[in-house]
Short mmCIF file of C-alpha atoms in Angstrom, two decimals:
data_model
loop_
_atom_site.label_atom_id
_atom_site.label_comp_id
_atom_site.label_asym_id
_atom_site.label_seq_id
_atom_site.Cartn_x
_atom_site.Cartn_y
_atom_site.Cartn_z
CA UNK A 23 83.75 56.51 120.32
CA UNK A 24 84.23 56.33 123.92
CA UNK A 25 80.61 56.20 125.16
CA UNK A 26 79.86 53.70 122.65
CA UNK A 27 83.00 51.72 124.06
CA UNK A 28 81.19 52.45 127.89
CA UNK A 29 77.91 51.50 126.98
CA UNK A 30 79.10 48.53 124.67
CA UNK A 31 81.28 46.85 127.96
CA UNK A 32 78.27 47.88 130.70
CA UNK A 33 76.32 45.53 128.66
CA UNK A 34 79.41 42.73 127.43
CA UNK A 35 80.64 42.77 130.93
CA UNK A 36 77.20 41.83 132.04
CA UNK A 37 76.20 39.81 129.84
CA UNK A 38 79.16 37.87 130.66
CA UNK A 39 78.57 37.44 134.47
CA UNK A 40 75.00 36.74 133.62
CA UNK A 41 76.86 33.97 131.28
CA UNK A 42 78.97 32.77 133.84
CA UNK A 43 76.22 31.86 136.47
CA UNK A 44 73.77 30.47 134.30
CA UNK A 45 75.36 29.40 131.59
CA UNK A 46 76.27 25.67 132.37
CA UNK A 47 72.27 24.92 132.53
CA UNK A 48 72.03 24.69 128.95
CA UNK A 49 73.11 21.33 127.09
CA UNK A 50 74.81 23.55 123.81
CA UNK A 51 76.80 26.45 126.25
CA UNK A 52 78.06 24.17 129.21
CA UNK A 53 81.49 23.61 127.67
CA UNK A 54 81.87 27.23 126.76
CA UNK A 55 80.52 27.87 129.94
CA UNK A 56 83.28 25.91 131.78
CA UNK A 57 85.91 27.35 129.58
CA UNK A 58 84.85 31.21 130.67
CA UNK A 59 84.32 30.17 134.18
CA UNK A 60 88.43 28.35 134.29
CA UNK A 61 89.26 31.35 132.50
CA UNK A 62 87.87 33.85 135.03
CA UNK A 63 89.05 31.41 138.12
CA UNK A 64 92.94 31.66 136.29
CA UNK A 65 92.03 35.88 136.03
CA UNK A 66 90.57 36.39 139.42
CA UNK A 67 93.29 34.13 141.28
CA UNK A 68 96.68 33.68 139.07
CA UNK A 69 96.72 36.62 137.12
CA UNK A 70 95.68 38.23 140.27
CA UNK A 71 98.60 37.49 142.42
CA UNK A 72 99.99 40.30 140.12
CA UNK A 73 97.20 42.67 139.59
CA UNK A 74 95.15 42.41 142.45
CA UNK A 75 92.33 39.60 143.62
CA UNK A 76 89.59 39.66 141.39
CA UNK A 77 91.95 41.09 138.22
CA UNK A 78 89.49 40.85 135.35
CA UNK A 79 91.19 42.36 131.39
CA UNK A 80 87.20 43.56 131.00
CA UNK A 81 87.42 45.34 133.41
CA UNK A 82 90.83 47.25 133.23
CA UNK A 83 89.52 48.05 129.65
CA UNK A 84 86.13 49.65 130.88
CA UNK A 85 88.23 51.76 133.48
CA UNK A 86 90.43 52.80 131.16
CA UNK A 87 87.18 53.90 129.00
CA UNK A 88 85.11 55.29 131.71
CA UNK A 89 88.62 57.78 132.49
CA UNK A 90 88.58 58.88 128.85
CA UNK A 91 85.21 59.89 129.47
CA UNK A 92 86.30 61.63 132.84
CA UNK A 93 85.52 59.09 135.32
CA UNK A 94 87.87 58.55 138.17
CA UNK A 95 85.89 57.45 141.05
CA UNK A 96 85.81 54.16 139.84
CA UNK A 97 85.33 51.03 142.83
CA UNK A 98 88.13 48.21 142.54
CA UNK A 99 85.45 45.77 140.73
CA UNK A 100 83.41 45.41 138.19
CA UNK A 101 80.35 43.60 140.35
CA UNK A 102 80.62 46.83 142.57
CA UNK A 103 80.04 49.24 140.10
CA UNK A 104 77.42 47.34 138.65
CA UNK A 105 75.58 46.67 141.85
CA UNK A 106 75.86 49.84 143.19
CA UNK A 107 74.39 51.16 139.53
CA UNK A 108 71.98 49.14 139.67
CA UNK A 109 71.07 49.67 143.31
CA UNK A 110 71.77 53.48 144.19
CA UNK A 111 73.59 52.07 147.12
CA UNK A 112 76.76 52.17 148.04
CA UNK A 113 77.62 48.73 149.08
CA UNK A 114 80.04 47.47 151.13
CA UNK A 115 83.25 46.16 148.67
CA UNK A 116 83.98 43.30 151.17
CA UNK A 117 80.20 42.44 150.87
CA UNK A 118 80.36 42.51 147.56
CA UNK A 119 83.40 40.42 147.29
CA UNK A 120 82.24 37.53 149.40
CA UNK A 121 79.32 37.21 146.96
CA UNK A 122 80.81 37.81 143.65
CA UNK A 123 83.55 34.78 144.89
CA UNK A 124 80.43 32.54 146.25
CA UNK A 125 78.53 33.12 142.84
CA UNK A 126 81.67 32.07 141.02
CA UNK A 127 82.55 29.03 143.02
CA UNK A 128 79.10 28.00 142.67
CA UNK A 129 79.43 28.70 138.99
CA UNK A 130 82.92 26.35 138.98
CA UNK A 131 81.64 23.68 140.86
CA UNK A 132 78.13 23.27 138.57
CA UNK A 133 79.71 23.84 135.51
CA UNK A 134 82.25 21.00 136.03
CA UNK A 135 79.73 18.79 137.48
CA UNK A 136 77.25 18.99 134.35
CA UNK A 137 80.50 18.88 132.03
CA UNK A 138 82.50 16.19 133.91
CA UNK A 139 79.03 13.97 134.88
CA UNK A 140 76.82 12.82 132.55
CA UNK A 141 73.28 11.25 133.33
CA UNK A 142 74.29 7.69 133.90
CA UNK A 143 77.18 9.20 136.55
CA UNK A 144 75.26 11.36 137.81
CA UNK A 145 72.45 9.17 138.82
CA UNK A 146 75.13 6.48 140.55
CA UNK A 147 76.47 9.41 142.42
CA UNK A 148 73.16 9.78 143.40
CA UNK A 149 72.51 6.03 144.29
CA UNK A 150 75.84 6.25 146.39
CA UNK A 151 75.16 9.05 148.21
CA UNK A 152 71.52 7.84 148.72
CA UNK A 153 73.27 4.58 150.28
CA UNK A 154 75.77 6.84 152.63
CA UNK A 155 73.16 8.52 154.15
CA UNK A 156 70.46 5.85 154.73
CA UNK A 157 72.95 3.30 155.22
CA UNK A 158 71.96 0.36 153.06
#
């Protein structure tokens, strides 16, 4: 039961980050995008302030799965574990950090902007900005 559960959140846990980059670029997901993204944002940062920066449930889960298995060298993150997986390196934790915050703040900031901003908006956001910079 507990390799299935290892090999069943390697590819969830994934599949979610994978999900929370991309996912806003698609018409039908963006909302649910935006909702997993605030949700991860509230994880990573509020619940974190309690469990440690970058706190993710997934996660704790998986560890506790991987240690049933016999697995104790685990990294503090997810993205770590995965990268270095997928890598055979052992990368740097702060490196990996700095990214796995810029992906998601990238993430946030697109994922509001196609929920928040429709065409119309968008395009007289454009307009403006076009106006600021060539100043017409």
């Amino acid at each position: 039961m507990y390799s299935f559960l290892n090999i069943f959140f390697f590819i969830f846990h994934s599949a979610l980050m994978i999900f929370i980059i991309f996912g806003w670029m698609w018409r039908k997901t963006r909302v649910a995008n935006l909702v997993v993204v605030l949700l991860t944002v509230f994880s990573w940062f509020i619940l974190g302030i309690w469990y440690g920066f970058g706190f993710c449930p997934s996660t704790e889960w998986h560890w506790q799965v991987r240690m049933k298995l016999g697995y104790y060298d685990l990294p503090n993150s997810y993205t770590k574990f995965l990268v270095d997986s997928l890598t055979g390196l052992d990368v740097s934790q702060k490196l990996v950090d700095i990214f796995a915050v810029l992906f998601l703040t990238l993430a946030l900031f697109s994922s509001v902007f196609t929920n928040v901003l429709g065409k119309r908006e968008r395009f007289f956001l454009w307009e403006k900005f076009k106006k600021f910079i060539y100043h017409e």
